[in-house]
Coordinates of C-alpha atoms (C1' of nucleotides) in Angstrom, one line a residue:
Chain C
M1 CA 19.8 5.4 11.8
R2 CA 19.2 6.8 8.3
D3 CA 20.7 10.1 9.6
L4 CA 21.9 11.8 6.3
D5 CA 23.1 15.0 8.0
K6 CA 25.4 13.1 10.4
G7 CA 26.5 11.0 7.5
K8 CA 27.5 14.0 5.5
E9 CA 29.4 15.4 8.4
V10 CA 31.5 12.2 8.6
H11 CA 32.0 12.3 4.8
S12 CA 33.3 15.8 4.9
Y13 CA 35.6 15.0 7.8
A14 CA 37.0 12.1 5.8
L15 CA 37.6 14.5 2.9
Q16 CA 39.3 17.0 5.2
Q17 CA 41.6 14.3 6.6
G18 CA 42.4 13.1 3.1
I19 CA 41.5 9.5 3.8
I20 CA 38.4 9.2 1.5
S21 CA 40.5 7.4 -1.1
D22 CA 41.0 4.6 1.5
I23 CA 38.5 2.0 0.4
V24 CA 37.8 0.9 4.0
V25 CA 36.7 4.5 4.7
A26 CA 34.8 5.1 1.5
T27 CA 32.8 1.8 1.4
P28 CA 30.6 2.6 4.5
I29 CA 30.1 6.2 3.2
V30 CA 28.8 4.8 0.0
S31 CA 26.5 2.5 2.0
M32 CA 25.3 5.4 4.1
Y33 CA 24.3 7.5 1.0
A34 CA 22.5 4.5 -0.6
K35 CA 20.7 3.6 2.6
C36 CA 19.6 7.2 3.0
G37 CA 18.0 7.1 -0.4
E38 CA 20.7 9.3 -2.0
L39 CA 21.1 7.0 -5.0
K40 CA 22.9 9.6 -7.2
K41 CA 25.4 10.6 -4.6
A42 CA 26.2 7.0 -3.7
K43 CA 26.7 6.0 -7.3
E44 CA 28.9 9.1 -8.0
L45 CA 31.2 8.4 -5.0
F46 CA 31.3 4.7 -5.7
L47 CA 32.3 5.1 -9.3
S48 CA 35.0 7.5 -8.4
L49 CA 36.6 4.9 -6.1
Q50 CA 40.0 3.6 -7.2
G51 CA 40.5 -0.1 -6.8
R52 CA 36.9 -1.2 -6.0
D53 CA 37.1 -4.7 -4.6
I54 CA 34.4 -7.3 -4.0
V55 CA 33.6 -6.1 -0.5
A56 CA 33.0 -2.5 -1.8
W57 CA 30.8 -3.9 -4.5
S58 CA 28.9 -6.1 -2.1
A59 CA 28.4 -3.3 0.3
F60 CA 27.0 -1.0 -2.4
L61 CA 24.7 -3.6 -3.9
S62 CA 23.3 -4.7 -0.5
S63 CA 22.6 -1.1 0.5
L64 CA 20.8 -0.6 -2.7
V65 CA 18.5 -3.6 -2.1
Q66 CA 17.8 -2.4 1.4
A67 CA 17.0 1.1 0.1
G68 CA 14.5 -0.3 -2.4
Y69 CA 16.4 0.0 -5.7
P70 CA 16.4 -3.7 -6.9
R71 CA 16.5 -2.8 -10.6
E72 CA 19.7 -0.8 -10.1
V73 CA 21.3 -3.8 -8.4
C74 CA 20.6 -6.1 -11.4
S75 CA 22.1 -3.7 -13.9
L76 CA 25.1 -2.7 -11.7
F77 CA 25.8 -6.4 -11.1
R78 CA 26.5 -6.8 -14.9
E79 CA 28.9 -3.8 -14.6
M80 CA 30.7 -5.6 -11.8
Q81 CA 31.2 -8.6 -13.9
H82 CA 32.7 -6.5 -16.6
E83 CA 35.4 -5.4 -14.1
G84 CA 36.3 -9.1 -13.8
L85 CA 35.2 -9.5 -10.1
R86 CA 33.8 -12.8 -8.9
P87 CA 30.8 -12.6 -6.6
D88 CA 31.1 -14.0 -3.1
E89 CA 28.3 -15.1 -0.7
V90 CA 27.5 -11.5 0.2
T91 CA 27.2 -10.4 -3.4
L92 CA 25.1 -13.4 -4.1
I93 CA 22.6 -12.7 -1.3
S94 CA 22.1 -9.1 -2.4
V95 CA 21.7 -10.0 -6.1
L96 CA 19.3 -12.8 -5.3
S97 CA 17.1 -10.5 -3.1
A98 CA 17.0 -8.0 -5.9
C99 CA 16.0 -10.7 -8.4
A100 CA 13.2 -11.8 -6.1
E101 CA 11.9 -8.3 -5.8
V102 CA 11.7 -7.6 -9.5
S103 CA 10.8 -11.2 -10.6
C104 CA 14.0 -11.5 -12.6
H105 CA 13.9 -15.2 -13.2
R106 CA 16.8 -15.4 -15.6
L107 CA 19.4 -13.7 -13.5
G108 CA 18.1 -15.4 -10.3
K109 CA 18.4 -18.9 -11.7
S110 CA 21.8 -18.2 -13.2
M111 CA 22.9 -16.9 -9.8
H112 CA 21.7 -20.2 -8.3
C113 CA 23.7 -22.1 -10.9
Y114 CA 26.8 -20.0 -10.0
A115 CA 26.2 -20.7 -6.3
L116 CA 26.3 -24.5 -7.0
K117 CA 29.4 -24.3 -9.1
A118 CA 31.3 -22.0 -6.7
D119 CA 30.2 -24.3 -3.8
L120 CA 28.4 -21.5 -2.0
E121 CA 25.1 -23.3 -1.7
S122 CA 26.0 -24.8 1.7
N123 CA 25.9 -21.4 3.3
I124 CA 22.6 -21.2 5.3
S125 CA 22.0 -17.5 4.5
T126 CA 22.5 -18.2 0.8
V127 CA 20.0 -21.2 0.9
T128 CA 17.5 -19.1 2.8
T129 CA 17.7 -16.3 0.3
L130 CA 17.3 -18.8 -2.6
I131 CA 14.2 -20.3 -1.0
S132 CA 12.8 -16.8 -0.5
M133 CA 13.5 -15.9 -4.1
Y134 CA 11.8 -19.1 -5.4
T135 CA 8.7 -18.5 -3.3
K136 CA 8.5 -14.9 -4.6
F137 CA 8.8 -16.4 -8.1
K138 CA 5.9 -18.6 -7.1
L139 CA 8.1 -21.6 -8.0
F140 CA 7.3 -23.7 -4.9
I141 CA 8.6 -26.9 -6.4
H142 CA 12.1 -25.3 -6.5
A143 CA 11.7 -23.8 -3.0
M144 CA 10.6 -27.1 -1.5
T145 CA 13.3 -29.1 -3.2
L146 CA 15.9 -26.8 -1.8
F147 CA 14.3 -26.8 1.6
N148 CA 14.0 -30.6 1.8
K149 CA 17.6 -31.3 0.8
T150 CA 19.1 -28.7 3.2
H151 CA 20.0 -30.2 6.5
C152 CA 21.3 -27.2 8.3
K153 CA 17.9 -25.5 8.5
D154 CA 17.3 -23.0 11.3
V155 CA 14.2 -21.1 12.3
V156 CA 14.8 -18.4 9.7
T157 CA 14.8 -20.9 6.9
W158 CA 11.5 -22.3 8.2
N159 CA 10.0 -18.9 8.5
T160 CA 11.0 -18.1 4.9
L161 CA 9.0 -21.0 3.6
I162 CA 6.0 -20.4 5.8
N163 CA 5.9 -16.8 4.8
G164 CA 6.2 -17.9 1.2
F165 CA 3.0 -19.9 1.5
I166 CA 1.2 -16.9 3.1
R167 CA 2.3 -14.5 0.4
F168 CA 1.0 -17.1 -2.1
G169 CA -2.4 -17.0 -0.3
D170 CA -2.1 -20.5 1.1
P171 CA -2.5 -20.3 4.9
I172 CA -3.3 -24.0 5.2
H173 CA 0.2 -25.1 4.1
A174 CA 1.6 -22.4 6.3
F175 CA -0.1 -23.9 9.4
E176 CA 1.0 -27.3 8.3
M177 CA 4.6 -26.2 8.2
L178 CA 4.2 -24.6 11.6
Q179 CA 3.1 -28.0 13.0
R180 CA 6.2 -29.7 11.4
L181 CA 8.4 -27.0 12.8
K182 CA 7.0 -27.7 16.3
L183 CA 7.5 -31.4 15.9
M184 CA 11.1 -30.9 14.9
G185 CA 11.6 -29.2 18.3
I186 CA 12.7 -25.9 16.7
R187 CA 12.1 -22.8 18.8
Q188 CA 9.8 -20.3 17.2
D189 CA 10.9 -16.7 17.1
A190 CA 9.2 -13.3 16.6
G191 CA 9.3 -13.8 12.8
T192 CA 7.3 -17.1 13.1
M193 CA 4.7 -15.1 15.1
V194 CA 4.5 -12.5 12.4
S195 CA 3.8 -15.1 9.8
M196 CA 1.1 -16.9 11.9
V197 CA -0.7 -13.7 12.6
S198 CA -0.7 -12.8 8.9
A199 CA -2.1 -16.2 8.2
C200 CA -5.0 -15.4 10.5
S201 CA -5.7 -12.1 8.6
L202 CA -5.7 -14.1 5.4
L203 CA -8.2 -16.5 6.8
D204 CA -10.2 -13.6 8.2
N205 CA -10.3 -15.6 11.4
L206 CA -10.4 -13.2 14.4
K207 CA -10.8 -15.9 17.0
L208 CA -7.6 -17.7 15.8
G209 CA -5.9 -14.3 15.7
I210 CA -6.9 -13.6 19.3
S211 CA -5.6 -16.9 20.4
F212 CA -2.2 -16.3 18.8
H213 CA -2.2 -12.9 20.5
G214 CA -2.5 -14.7 23.8
Q215 CA 0.4 -17.0 23.0
I216 CA 2.4 -13.9 21.9
K217 CA 1.8 -12.1 25.2
K218 CA 2.9 -15.2 27.1
S219 CA 6.0 -15.8 25.1
G220 CA 7.1 -12.1 25.4
F221 CA 7.1 -11.4 21.7
E222 CA 4.6 -8.6 21.9
S223 CA 7.4 -6.0 22.4
D224 CA 8.7 -6.8 18.9
I225 CA 7.6 -4.0 16.6
H226 CA 7.0 -6.4 13.6
V227 CA 4.8 -8.6 15.7
K228 CA 2.9 -5.6 17.0
V229 CA 2.3 -4.3 13.5
A230 CA 1.2 -7.7 12.3
L231 CA -1.3 -7.9 15.2
M232 CA -2.7 -4.4 14.4
D233 CA -3.0 -5.3 10.7
M234 CA -4.8 -8.6 11.7
Y235 CA -7.3 -6.8 14.0
A236 CA -8.0 -4.2 11.4
K237 CA -8.5 -6.7 8.6
C238 CA -10.6 -9.0 10.7
G239 CA -12.9 -6.1 11.5
S240 CA -11.9 -5.4 15.1
L241 CA -10.6 -1.8 14.6
K242 CA -11.0 -1.1 18.3
S243 CA -8.3 -3.7 19.2
A244 CA -6.1 -2.4 16.5
E245 CA -6.4 1.2 17.9
T246 CA -5.7 0.0 21.5
L247 CA -2.5 -1.7 20.3
F248 CA -1.6 1.4 18.3
Y249 CA -2.1 3.9 21.1
T250 CA -0.2 1.8 23.6
T251 CA 2.9 1.6 21.4
S252 CA 5.3 4.4 22.3
M253 CA 7.9 4.0 19.5
K254 CA 5.6 4.1 16.5
D255 CA 7.5 3.9 13.2
E256 CA 6.0 4.8 9.8
V257 CA 4.9 1.3 9.2
S258 CA 2.6 1.3 12.3
W259 CA 1.1 4.5 11.1
N260 CA 0.6 3.1 7.6
V261 CA -1.1 0.0 9.0
M262 CA -3.6 2.1 11.0
I263 CA -4.3 4.4 8.0
T264 CA -4.9 1.3 5.8
G265 CA -7.0 -0.2 8.6
Y266 CA -9.3 2.8 8.7
L267 CA -9.7 2.8 5.0
Q268 CA -10.4 -1.0 4.9
N269 CA -13.2 -0.4 7.4
R270 CA -14.7 2.4 5.3
R271 CA -13.5 5.2 7.6
A272 CA -11.7 7.4 5.1
N273 CA -12.1 10.4 7.3
E274 CA -10.1 8.9 10.1
A275 CA -7.6 7.6 7.6
I276 CA -6.9 11.2 6.6
S277 CA -6.9 12.6 10.1
T278 CA -4.5 9.8 11.1
F279 CA -2.2 10.8 8.3
N280 CA -2.3 14.4 9.4
R281 CA -1.5 13.4 13.0
M282 CA 1.4 11.4 11.7
K283 CA 2.9 14.5 10.1
F284 CA 2.1 16.5 13.2
E285 CA 4.1 14.0 15.3
N286 CA 7.1 14.4 12.9
V287 CA 7.0 10.8 11.6
R288 CA 8.2 11.0 8.0
P289 CA 5.6 9.5 5.6
N290 CA 7.0 7.0 3.1
L291 CA 6.0 5.8 -0.3
V292 CA 3.4 3.4 1.1
T293 CA 1.8 6.2 3.1
F294 CA 1.0 8.1 0.0
V295 CA 0.0 5.1 -2.0
T296 CA -2.6 4.4 0.7
I297 CA -3.8 7.9 1.4
L298 CA -4.6 8.9 -2.2
P299 CA -7.5 6.4 -2.5
A300 CA -8.8 7.8 0.9
V301 CA -8.9 11.2 -0.8
S302 CA -10.8 9.9 -3.8
C303 CA -13.2 8.1 -1.5
L304 CA -14.1 11.5 0.2
L305 CA -13.8 13.5 -3.1
A306 CA -11.6 15.7 -0.9
L307 CA -9.9 17.7 -3.7
R308 CA -8.3 20.3 -1.5
E309 CA -6.8 17.7 0.8
G310 CA -5.6 15.8 -2.3
M311 CA -3.9 18.9 -3.6
A312 CA -2.2 19.5 -0.3
I313 CA -1.0 15.9 -0.3
H314 CA 0.2 16.3 -3.9
S315 CA 2.4 19.2 -2.9
C316 CA 3.8 17.2 0.0
I317 CA 4.6 14.4 -2.4
I318 CA 6.6 16.9 -4.6
Q319 CA 8.4 18.3 -1.5
M320 CA 9.4 14.9 -0.3
G321 CA 10.7 13.8 -3.7
F322 CA 8.2 11.0 -4.3
I323 CA 6.9 12.5 -7.5
T324 CA 9.2 10.4 -9.7
S325 CA 7.6 7.2 -8.4
T326 CA 5.4 5.5 -11.0
L327 CA 3.2 4.1 -8.2
I328 CA 2.6 7.6 -6.8
G329 CA 2.0 9.1 -10.3
N330 CA -0.7 6.5 -11.0
G331 CA -2.3 7.2 -7.6
L332 CA -2.4 11.0 -8.4
I333 CA -4.0 10.4 -11.9
D334 CA -6.7 8.3 -10.3
M335 CA -7.3 10.7 -7.4
Y336 CA -7.7 13.7 -9.7
A337 CA -9.9 11.8 -12.1
K338 CA -12.2 10.6 -9.3
C339 CA -12.3 14.1 -7.7
G340 CA -13.6 15.5 -11.0
Q341 CA -10.4 17.3 -12.1
L342 CA -9.7 15.5 -15.3
S343 CA -7.3 18.2 -16.6
Y344 CA -5.1 17.8 -13.5
A345 CA -5.1 14.0 -14.1
E346 CA -4.0 14.6 -17.6
K347 CA -1.2 16.9 -16.5
C348 CA 0.1 14.3 -14.0
F349 CA -0.1 11.7 -16.7
H350 CA 1.9 13.7 -19.3
E351 CA 4.5 14.8 -16.8
M352 CA 5.3 11.2 -15.7
E353 CA 8.7 10.1 -16.7
N354 CA 8.2 6.3 -16.3
K355 CA 4.7 5.4 -17.3
D356 CA 3.7 1.7 -17.0
T357 CA 0.5 -0.1 -18.3
I358 CA -1.3 0.9 -15.1
S359 CA -0.6 4.7 -15.8
W360 CA -2.2 4.4 -19.2
N361 CA -5.1 2.3 -17.9
T362 CA -5.8 4.7 -15.1
M363 CA -5.9 7.6 -17.6
L364 CA -8.2 5.6 -19.9
S365 CA -10.6 4.8 -17.1
G366 CA -10.5 8.5 -16.1
Y367 CA -11.8 9.4 -19.6
A368 CA -14.4 6.6 -19.3
M369 CA -15.6 8.0 -16.0
H370 CA -16.0 11.4 -17.5
G371 CA -17.7 10.2 -20.7
Q372 CA -14.9 11.3 -22.9
G373 CA -14.8 8.5 -25.4
D374 CA -12.9 10.4 -28.1
S375 CA -10.1 11.3 -25.7
A376 CA -10.0 7.6 -24.6
I377 CA -9.7 6.4 -28.1
A378 CA -7.0 9.0 -28.9
L379 CA -5.0 7.9 -25.9
F380 CA -5.5 4.3 -26.8
S381 CA -4.0 4.9 -30.3
L382 CA -1.1 6.7 -28.6
M383 CA -0.6 3.6 -26.5
E384 CA -0.3 1.6 -29.6
E385 CA 2.1 4.1 -31.1
F386 CA 4.3 4.2 -28.1
D387 CA 4.4 0.4 -28.0
A388 CA 3.1 0.4 -24.4
K389 CA 1.9 -3.0 -23.1
I390 CA -1.8 -3.1 -23.7
D391 CA -3.6 -5.6 -21.4
S392 CA -7.2 -6.7 -20.8
V393 CA -7.8 -3.8 -18.4
S394 CA -6.7 -1.3 -21.1
F395 CA -9.4 -2.8 -23.4
L396 CA -12.0 -2.7 -20.7
S397 CA -11.3 0.9 -20.0
V398 CA -11.4 2.1 -23.6
L399 CA -14.5 0.0 -24.4
S400 CA -16.3 1.4 -21.4
A401 CA -15.4 4.9 -22.5
C402 CA -17.0 4.0 -25.9
R403 CA -20.0 2.7 -24.1
H404 CA -20.5 5.8 -21.9
T405 CA -20.2 8.0 -25.1
G406 CA -22.2 5.7 -27.4
L407 CA -19.3 5.3 -29.9
V408 CA -20.5 2.1 -31.5
Q409 CA -18.3 1.9 -34.6
E410 CA -15.1 2.7 -32.7
G411 CA -16.0 0.3 -29.9
R412 CA -16.7 -2.5 -32.4
S413 CA -13.4 -2.1 -34.2
I414 CA -11.4 -1.9 -30.9
F415 CA -13.2 -5.1 -29.7
E416 CA -12.3 -6.8 -33.0
S417 CA -8.7 -5.7 -32.7
M418 CA -8.4 -7.4 -29.3
C419 CA -7.9 -10.9 -30.5
E420 CA -6.7 -10.2 -34.0
K421 CA -4.1 -7.6 -33.4
H422 CA -3.2 -7.8 -29.7
H423 CA -3.9 -11.4 -28.9
V424 CA -5.9 -10.6 -25.7
E425 CA -8.8 -12.9 -25.1
P426 CA -12.0 -11.0 -24.2
N427 CA -13.5 -12.0 -20.8
M428 CA -17.0 -11.7 -19.4
E429 CA -16.6 -8.0 -18.6
H430 CA -15.6 -7.2 -22.2
Y431 CA -18.6 -9.0 -23.6
A432 CA -20.9 -7.3 -21.1
C433 CA -19.5 -4.0 -22.1
M434 CA -20.0 -4.7 -25.8
V435 CA -23.6 -6.0 -25.2
D436 CA -24.3 -2.8 -23.3
L437 CA -22.8 -0.6 -26.1
L438 CA -24.7 -2.4 -28.9
G439 CA -27.9 -2.7 -26.9
H440 CA -28.0 1.0 -26.0
A441 CA -27.7 1.7 -29.8
G442 CA -30.7 -0.6 -30.4
L443 CA -28.5 -3.1 -32.3
F444 CA -30.3 -6.1 -30.7
D445 CA -29.4 -8.6 -33.5
E446 CA -25.8 -7.8 -33.2
A447 CA -25.8 -8.0 -29.4
L448 CA -27.6 -11.3 -29.4
G449 CA -25.2 -12.6 -32.1
L450 CA -22.3 -11.7 -29.9
I451 CA -23.8 -13.5 -26.9
N452 CA -24.3 -16.6 -29.0
K453 CA -20.7 -16.5 -30.2
M454 CA -19.3 -16.3 -26.7
P455 CA -16.9 -19.2 -25.9
A456 CA -18.3 -19.5 -22.3
E457 CA -21.8 -19.4 -20.8
P458 CA -22.7 -15.7 -20.4
N459 CA -23.0 -14.5 -16.8
A460 CA -25.5 -12.2 -15.1
E461 CA -23.6 -9.2 -16.1
V462 CA -24.0 -9.9 -19.8
W463 CA -27.7 -10.7 -19.6
G464 CA -28.2 -7.7 -17.3
A465 CA -26.7 -5.5 -19.9
L466 CA -29.1 -6.9 -22.5
L467 CA -32.1 -6.5 -20.2
G468 CA -31.1 -2.9 -19.5
A469 CA -31.0 -2.1 -23.2
C470 CA -34.4 -3.8 -23.6
K471 CA -35.9 -1.5 -21.1
I472 CA -34.9 1.6 -23.1
Y473 CA -36.4 0.2 -26.3
S474 CA -39.3 -1.5 -24.7
N475 CA -38.1 -4.7 -26.3
L476 CA -40.3 -7.2 -24.5
K477 CA -39.4 -10.3 -26.4
L478 CA -35.6 -10.1 -25.8
G479 CA -36.3 -8.7 -22.3
E480 CA -38.1 -11.8 -21.3
L481 CA -35.3 -14.0 -22.7
A482 CA -32.7 -12.1 -20.8
L483 CA -34.8 -12.2 -17.6
N484 CA -35.2 -16.0 -17.8
H485 CA -31.5 -16.4 -17.9
L486 CA -31.1 -13.9 -15.1
L487 CA -33.6 -15.7 -12.9
K488 CA -31.6 -18.9 -13.3
L489 CA -28.3 -17.2 -12.5
E490 CA -29.5 -14.9 -9.7
P491 CA -32.9 -16.0 -8.4
E492 CA -32.4 -13.9 -5.3
N493 CA -31.8 -10.6 -7.0
P494 CA -35.0 -8.5 -6.8
V495 CA -33.8 -5.9 -9.4
H496 CA -34.5 -8.2 -12.4
H497 CA -38.2 -8.5 -11.5
V498 CA -38.5 -4.7 -11.2
V499 CA -36.8 -4.1 -14.6
L500 CA -39.1 -6.6 -16.3
S501 CA -42.1 -5.0 -14.6
D502 CA -41.0 -1.6 -16.0
I503 CA -40.8 -3.0 -19.5
Y504 CA -44.4 -4.4 -19.2
A505 CA -45.6 -1.1 -17.9
Q506 CA -44.0 0.8 -20.8
C507 CA -45.9 -1.5 -23.2
G508 CA -49.1 -0.8 -21.3
R509 CA -49.4 -4.4 -20.1
W510 CA -50.3 -3.5 -16.6
N511 CA -51.5 -6.9 -15.5
E512 CA -48.2 -8.5 -16.4
A513 CA -46.3 -5.6 -14.8
G514 CA -48.3 -6.2 -11.6
R515 CA -47.6 -9.9 -11.8
A516 CA -43.9 -9.4 -12.1
R517 CA -43.9 -7.3 -9.0
S518 CA -46.1 -9.8 -7.0
N519 CA -43.9 -12.7 -8.2
M520 CA -41.1 -10.9 -6.4
K521 CA -43.1 -10.6 -3.2
D522 CA -44.1 -14.3 -3.5
H523 CA -40.4 -15.2 -3.4
G524 CA -40.0 -13.1 -0.3
L525 CA -37.8 -10.6 -2.2
K526 CA -37.7 -6.9 -1.4
K527 CA -35.8 -4.2 -3.4
C528 CA -33.8 -1.6 -1.4
P529 CA -34.9 1.8 -2.5
G530 CA -32.3 3.6 -4.5
R531 CA -30.7 6.8 -3.3
S532 CA -29.1 9.5 -5.2
W533 CA -27.0 10.8 -2.3
V534 CA -24.1 9.0 -0.9
D535 CA -22.7 9.6 2.5
A536 CA -19.0 9.7 2.0
D537 CA -18.4 7.8 5.3
H538 CA -20.4 4.8 4.1
R539 CA -18.9 4.4 0.7
Chain G
dG14 C1' 34.2 -1.7 4.9
dT15 C1' 29.4 -5.9 3.1
dA16 C1' 25.6 -10.5 4.7
dG17 C1' 19.6 -14.8 5.2
dG18 C1' 13.3 -14.4 6.9
dG19 C1' 9.1 -11.7 9.0
dT20 C1' 4.9 -5.7 9.2
dT21 C1' 2.3 -1.6 5.3
dA22 C1' 0.8 -0.3 -0.7
dG23 C1' 0.6 -2.0 -5.7

DNA sequence: GTAGGGTTAG
């Protein structure tokens, strides 16, 4: 029940009775603390236990996986081995789940090896966990080999594989496995339904989703909360928000996941306002938001530029102890940058204890957004200094900051360092960014030289960047060249004709300007008028 | 005293 207060009462009673040193008493208390998210307390109590045996270890490790601390499990497992204890099936299952969660291939595979040697691989739970792990590693060959050679498969084993295909983005194989499961005469359970409904979301196939909903009603699985949530998610993702709402409002026992799914659904359907009001209602109804709630709600705040709301949510995050999460920290940086408060974004960034590449990239793109090229370059150097992992997004962010600020020399040298120093291959976006930077500085020879040196055919973004620069400098010759490429790549886009017409007009070639416009009409194209305002609800 | 899959976010 995750009832920490009651748990503490039991703990103090055990202390009072002097029975806390009994391992049978202490083990479930450790589990209770871990499952309630009290990692420090659980660890402290566990490490003070005299004569920890394999059951105590397994209980502790399994509670940690369930509470979402897979990294802790992997490192603690090594400590367990130092104590000379041999893992049993339960230990194995917990460690394998942890490996799956954090993509720890080495430990996961060596655990599999151990399972074989210790003859624990015939256990159906162990095999299922192994299959699950391999699908999470995206190693389907291993998952399938295990699946095919296991004879004692039950519906959970099947569901695991089916779900693996869905997570991998392969609904076709998932449906194929469902057919095979039916042919084998295995009874489907609620878990099977969850997978199939998710497959419909993935296919964006509302009709199929509705037909599964019909089957679910008939088979009585609709009362299962997981099934219900999967259905809400499917309806929201397939654009039928009304049906999602109906299901949501007719559910009496709504957990935090149901609320999260609705909040996400509103946001996916561009209704950020309702996402935020649903979040506020969730708090009003005393449902405790979790990590996912905050990860979802922060982009809704950015979308509405609702700074005050964002700050209220920030304080809520601190109060509830989520501020140490890297995921949350990254969301806050992004939210403040997008709401125009770059200094708050910086503060969040610098106060973060565990920064990952995304934290750095988010801060870099914040600087880019605000045209602060120098700050972006300084941060990028810091990134190199701190030995943070620099990826292709980092480069795109810092280069686009250079572009917005017109820092040609700096951009050029960072672009060159990409391959040479960091071994990151530039993609189309990087090239487009550089062409834009060079073009805006009037360096047409260099921009064209770069285009000619590209390993792949330049796309519309690259030529579009060149055309845009041509417009500023009234460079008709290159403008026409860029346009010819654009017309081949995107014949339906009216904007290209308009830009060319503008260049002709700037050169005083009014006849050609008119012809470019009428060319557009001849092709039945019409440009939507631009608008400088944006209705937050429609972004 | 501990135990397999399935819902949300990234």
